[in-house]
PDB file of C-alpha atoms in Angstrom:
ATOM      1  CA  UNK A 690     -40.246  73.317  28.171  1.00 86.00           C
ATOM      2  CA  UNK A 691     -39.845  72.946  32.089  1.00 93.00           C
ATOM      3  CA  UNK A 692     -40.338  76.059  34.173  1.00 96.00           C
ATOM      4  CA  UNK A 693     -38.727  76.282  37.642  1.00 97.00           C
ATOM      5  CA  UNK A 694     -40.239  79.327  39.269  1.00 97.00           C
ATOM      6  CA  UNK A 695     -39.264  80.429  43.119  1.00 98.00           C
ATOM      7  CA  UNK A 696     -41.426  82.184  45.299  1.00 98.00           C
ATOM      8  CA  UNK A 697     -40.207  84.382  48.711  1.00 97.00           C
ATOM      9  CA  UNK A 698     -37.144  85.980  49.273  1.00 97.00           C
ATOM     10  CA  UNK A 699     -36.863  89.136  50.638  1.00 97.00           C
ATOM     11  CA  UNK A 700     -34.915  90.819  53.852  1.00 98.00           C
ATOM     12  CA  UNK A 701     -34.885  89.491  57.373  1.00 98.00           C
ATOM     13  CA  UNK A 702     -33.659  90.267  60.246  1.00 98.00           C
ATOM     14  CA  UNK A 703     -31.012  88.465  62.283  1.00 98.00           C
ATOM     15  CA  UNK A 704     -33.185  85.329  64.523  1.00 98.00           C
ATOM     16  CA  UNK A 705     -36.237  85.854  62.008  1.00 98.00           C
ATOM     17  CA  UNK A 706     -37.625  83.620  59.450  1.00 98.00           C
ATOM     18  CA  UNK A 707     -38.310  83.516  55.836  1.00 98.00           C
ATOM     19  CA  UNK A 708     -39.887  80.847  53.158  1.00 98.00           C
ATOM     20  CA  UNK A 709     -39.545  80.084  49.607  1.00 98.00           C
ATOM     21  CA  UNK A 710     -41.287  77.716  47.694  1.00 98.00           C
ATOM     22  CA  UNK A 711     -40.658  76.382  43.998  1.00 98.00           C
ATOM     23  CA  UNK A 712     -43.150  75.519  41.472  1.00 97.00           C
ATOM     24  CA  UNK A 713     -41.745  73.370  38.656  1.00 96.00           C
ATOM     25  CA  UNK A 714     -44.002  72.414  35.841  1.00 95.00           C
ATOM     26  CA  UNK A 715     -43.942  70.790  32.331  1.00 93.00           C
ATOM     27  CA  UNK A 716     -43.482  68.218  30.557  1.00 84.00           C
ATOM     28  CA  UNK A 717     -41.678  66.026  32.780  1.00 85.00           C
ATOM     29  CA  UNK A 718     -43.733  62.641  34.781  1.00 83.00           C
ATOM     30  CA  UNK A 719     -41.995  62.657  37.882  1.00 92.00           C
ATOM     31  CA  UNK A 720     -39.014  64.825  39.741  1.00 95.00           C
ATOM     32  CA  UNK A 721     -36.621  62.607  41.320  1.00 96.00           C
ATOM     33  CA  UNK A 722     -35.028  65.556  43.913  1.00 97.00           C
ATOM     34  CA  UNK A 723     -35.660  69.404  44.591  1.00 97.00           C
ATOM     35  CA  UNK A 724     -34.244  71.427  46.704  1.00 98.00           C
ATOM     36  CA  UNK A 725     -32.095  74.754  47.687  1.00 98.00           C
ATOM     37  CA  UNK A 726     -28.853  75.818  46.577  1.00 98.00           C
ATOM     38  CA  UNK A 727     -27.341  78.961  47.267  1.00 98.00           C
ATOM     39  CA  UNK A 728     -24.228  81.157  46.007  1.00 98.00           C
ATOM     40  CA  UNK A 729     -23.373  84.248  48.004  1.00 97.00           C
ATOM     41  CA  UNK A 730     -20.912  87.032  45.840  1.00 93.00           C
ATOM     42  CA  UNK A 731     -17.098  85.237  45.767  1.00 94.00           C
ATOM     43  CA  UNK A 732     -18.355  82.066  47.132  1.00 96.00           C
ATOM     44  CA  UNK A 733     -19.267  78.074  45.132  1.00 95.00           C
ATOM     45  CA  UNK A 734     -22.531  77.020  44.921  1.00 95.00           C
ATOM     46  CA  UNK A 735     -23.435  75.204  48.158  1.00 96.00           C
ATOM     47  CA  UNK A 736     -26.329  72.592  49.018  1.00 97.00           C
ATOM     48  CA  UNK A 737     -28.856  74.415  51.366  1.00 98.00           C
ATOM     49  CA  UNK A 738     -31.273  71.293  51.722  1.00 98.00           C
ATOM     50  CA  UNK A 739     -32.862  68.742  49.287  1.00 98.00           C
ATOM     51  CA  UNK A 740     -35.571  65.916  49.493  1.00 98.00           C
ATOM     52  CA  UNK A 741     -36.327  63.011  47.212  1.00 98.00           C
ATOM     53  CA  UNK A 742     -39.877  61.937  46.094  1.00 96.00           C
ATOM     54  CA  UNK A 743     -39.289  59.261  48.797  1.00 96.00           C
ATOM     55  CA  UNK A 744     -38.822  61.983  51.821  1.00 97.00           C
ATOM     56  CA  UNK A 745     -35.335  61.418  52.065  1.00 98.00           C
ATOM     57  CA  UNK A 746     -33.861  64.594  52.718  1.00 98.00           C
ATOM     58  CA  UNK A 747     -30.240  66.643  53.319  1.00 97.00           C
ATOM     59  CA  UNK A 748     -28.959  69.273  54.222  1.00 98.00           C
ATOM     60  CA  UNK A 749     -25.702  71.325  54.523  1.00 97.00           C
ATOM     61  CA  UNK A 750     -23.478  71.900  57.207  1.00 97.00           C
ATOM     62  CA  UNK A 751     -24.306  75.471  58.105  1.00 97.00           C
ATOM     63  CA  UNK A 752     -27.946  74.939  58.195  1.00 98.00           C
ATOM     64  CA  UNK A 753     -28.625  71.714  59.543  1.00 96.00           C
ATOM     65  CA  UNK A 754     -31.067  72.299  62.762  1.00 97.00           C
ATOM     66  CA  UNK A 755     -32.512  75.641  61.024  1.00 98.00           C
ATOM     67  CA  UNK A 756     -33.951  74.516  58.305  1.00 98.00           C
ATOM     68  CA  UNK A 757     -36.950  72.804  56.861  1.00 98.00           C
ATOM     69  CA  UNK A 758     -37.105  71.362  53.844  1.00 98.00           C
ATOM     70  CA  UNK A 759     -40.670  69.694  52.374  1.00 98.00           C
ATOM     71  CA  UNK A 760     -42.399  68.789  48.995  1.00 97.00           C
ATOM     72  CA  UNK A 761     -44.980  67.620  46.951  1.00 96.00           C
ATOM     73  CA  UNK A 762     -45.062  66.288  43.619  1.00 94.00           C
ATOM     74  CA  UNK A 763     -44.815  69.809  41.581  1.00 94.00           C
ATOM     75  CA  UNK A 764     -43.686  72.478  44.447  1.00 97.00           C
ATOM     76  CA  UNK A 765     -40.539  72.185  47.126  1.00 98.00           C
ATOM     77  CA  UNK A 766     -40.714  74.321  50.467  1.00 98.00           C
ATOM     78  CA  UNK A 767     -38.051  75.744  52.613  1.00 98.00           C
ATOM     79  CA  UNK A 768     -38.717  77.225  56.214  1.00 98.00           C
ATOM     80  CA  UNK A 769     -35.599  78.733  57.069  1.00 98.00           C
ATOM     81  CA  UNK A 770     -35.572  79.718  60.538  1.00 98.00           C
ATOM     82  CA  UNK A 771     -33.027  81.283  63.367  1.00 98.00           C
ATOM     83  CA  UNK A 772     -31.375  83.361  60.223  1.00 98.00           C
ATOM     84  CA  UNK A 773     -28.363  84.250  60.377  1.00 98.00           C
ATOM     85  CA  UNK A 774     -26.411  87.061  58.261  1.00 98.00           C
ATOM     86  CA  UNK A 775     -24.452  84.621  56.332  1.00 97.00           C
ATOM     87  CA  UNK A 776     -27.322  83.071  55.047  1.00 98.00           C
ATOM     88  CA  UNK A 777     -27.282  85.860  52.796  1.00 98.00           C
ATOM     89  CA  UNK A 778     -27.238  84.821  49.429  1.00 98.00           C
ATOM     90  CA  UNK A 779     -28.611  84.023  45.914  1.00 98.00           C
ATOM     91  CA  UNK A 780     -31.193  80.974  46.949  1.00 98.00           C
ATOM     92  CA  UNK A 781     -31.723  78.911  43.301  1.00 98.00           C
ATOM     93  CA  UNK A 782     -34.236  75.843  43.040  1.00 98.00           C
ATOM     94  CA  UNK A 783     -32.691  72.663  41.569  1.00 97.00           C
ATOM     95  CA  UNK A 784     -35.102  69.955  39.774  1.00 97.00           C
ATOM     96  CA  UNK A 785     -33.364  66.943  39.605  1.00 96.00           C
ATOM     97  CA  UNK A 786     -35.103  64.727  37.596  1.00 94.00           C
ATOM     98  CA  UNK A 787     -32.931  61.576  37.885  1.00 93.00           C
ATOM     99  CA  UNK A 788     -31.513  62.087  41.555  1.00 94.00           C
ATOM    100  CA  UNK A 789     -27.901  62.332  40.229  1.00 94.00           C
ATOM    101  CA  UNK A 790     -27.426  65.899  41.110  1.00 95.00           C
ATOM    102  CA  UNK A 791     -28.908  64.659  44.688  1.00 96.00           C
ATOM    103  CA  UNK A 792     -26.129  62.206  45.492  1.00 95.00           C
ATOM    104  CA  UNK A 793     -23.263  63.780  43.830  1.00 94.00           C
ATOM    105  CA  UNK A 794     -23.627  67.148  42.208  1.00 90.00           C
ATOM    106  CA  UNK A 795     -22.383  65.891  38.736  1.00 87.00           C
ATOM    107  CA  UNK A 796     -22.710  68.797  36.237  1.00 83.00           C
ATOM    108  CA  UNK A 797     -23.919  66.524  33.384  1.00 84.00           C
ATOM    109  CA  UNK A 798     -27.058  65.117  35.782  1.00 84.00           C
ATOM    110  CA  UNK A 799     -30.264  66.245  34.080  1.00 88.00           C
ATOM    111  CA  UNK A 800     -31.327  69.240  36.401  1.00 94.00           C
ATOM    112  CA  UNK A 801     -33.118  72.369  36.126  1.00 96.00           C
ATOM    113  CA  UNK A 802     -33.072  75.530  37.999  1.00 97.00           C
ATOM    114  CA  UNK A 803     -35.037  78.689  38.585  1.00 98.00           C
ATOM    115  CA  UNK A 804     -33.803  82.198  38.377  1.00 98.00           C
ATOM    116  CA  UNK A 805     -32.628  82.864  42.074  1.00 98.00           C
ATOM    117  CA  UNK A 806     -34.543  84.605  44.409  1.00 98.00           C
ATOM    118  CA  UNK A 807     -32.171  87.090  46.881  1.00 98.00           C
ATOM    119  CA  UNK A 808     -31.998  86.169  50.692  1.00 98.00           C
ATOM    120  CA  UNK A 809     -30.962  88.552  52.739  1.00 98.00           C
ATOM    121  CA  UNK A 810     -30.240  88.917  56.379  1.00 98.00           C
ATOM    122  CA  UNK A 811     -29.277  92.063  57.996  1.00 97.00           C
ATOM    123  CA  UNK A 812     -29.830  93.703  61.324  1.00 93.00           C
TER     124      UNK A 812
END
């Protein structure tokens, strides 16, 4: 059984910084992508930032420039920096073991994700 754990979270203010980190582990060889997605109450699911087993690396529009995304084999890493208030949200960790999720979100790509871990920013 694969276990997708998150670490961090927490409350920060407005300008300050806060990282998570991911720990995914079982029976799985290799993990194609990790990263960050996050849902905030009434909104989708969006892409916060993801990076291949290769370094290649994305990120979404609203945190582009903020942001730093970086892995090993096992564990993904996000610095988020310069927070802003509408980073608030529900921060999940994706394990994409093929890279399908990576390139286009498909629902059937064989992914796993952690329990959330709360973000929030507030002054």
């Amino acid at each position: 059984q694969v276990q997708v754990v998150e670490f961090g979270g927490g409350l920060a203010q407005p300008g300050g910084s806060l990282n998570l980190s991911c720990v995914v582990s079982g029976s799985i060889l290799s993990i194609y992508a990790m990263g960050w997605y996050r849902q905030a109450p009434g909104n989708k699911r969006e892409l916060v930032a993801a990076i291949t087993e290769n370094g290649s690396s994305k990120f979404g529009d609203s945190v582009e420039g903020r942001f730093i995304i970086s892995r090993d084999k096992t564990t993904v890493y996000l610095q988020m920096n310069s927070l802003k208030t509408e980073d608030t949200a529900v921060y999940y960790c994706n394990a994409d073991l093929t890279g399908s999720y990576y390139y286009t979100g498909s629902a059937r790509a064989r992914v796993y994700w952690g329990q959330g871990t709360q973000v929030t920013v507030s002054s």
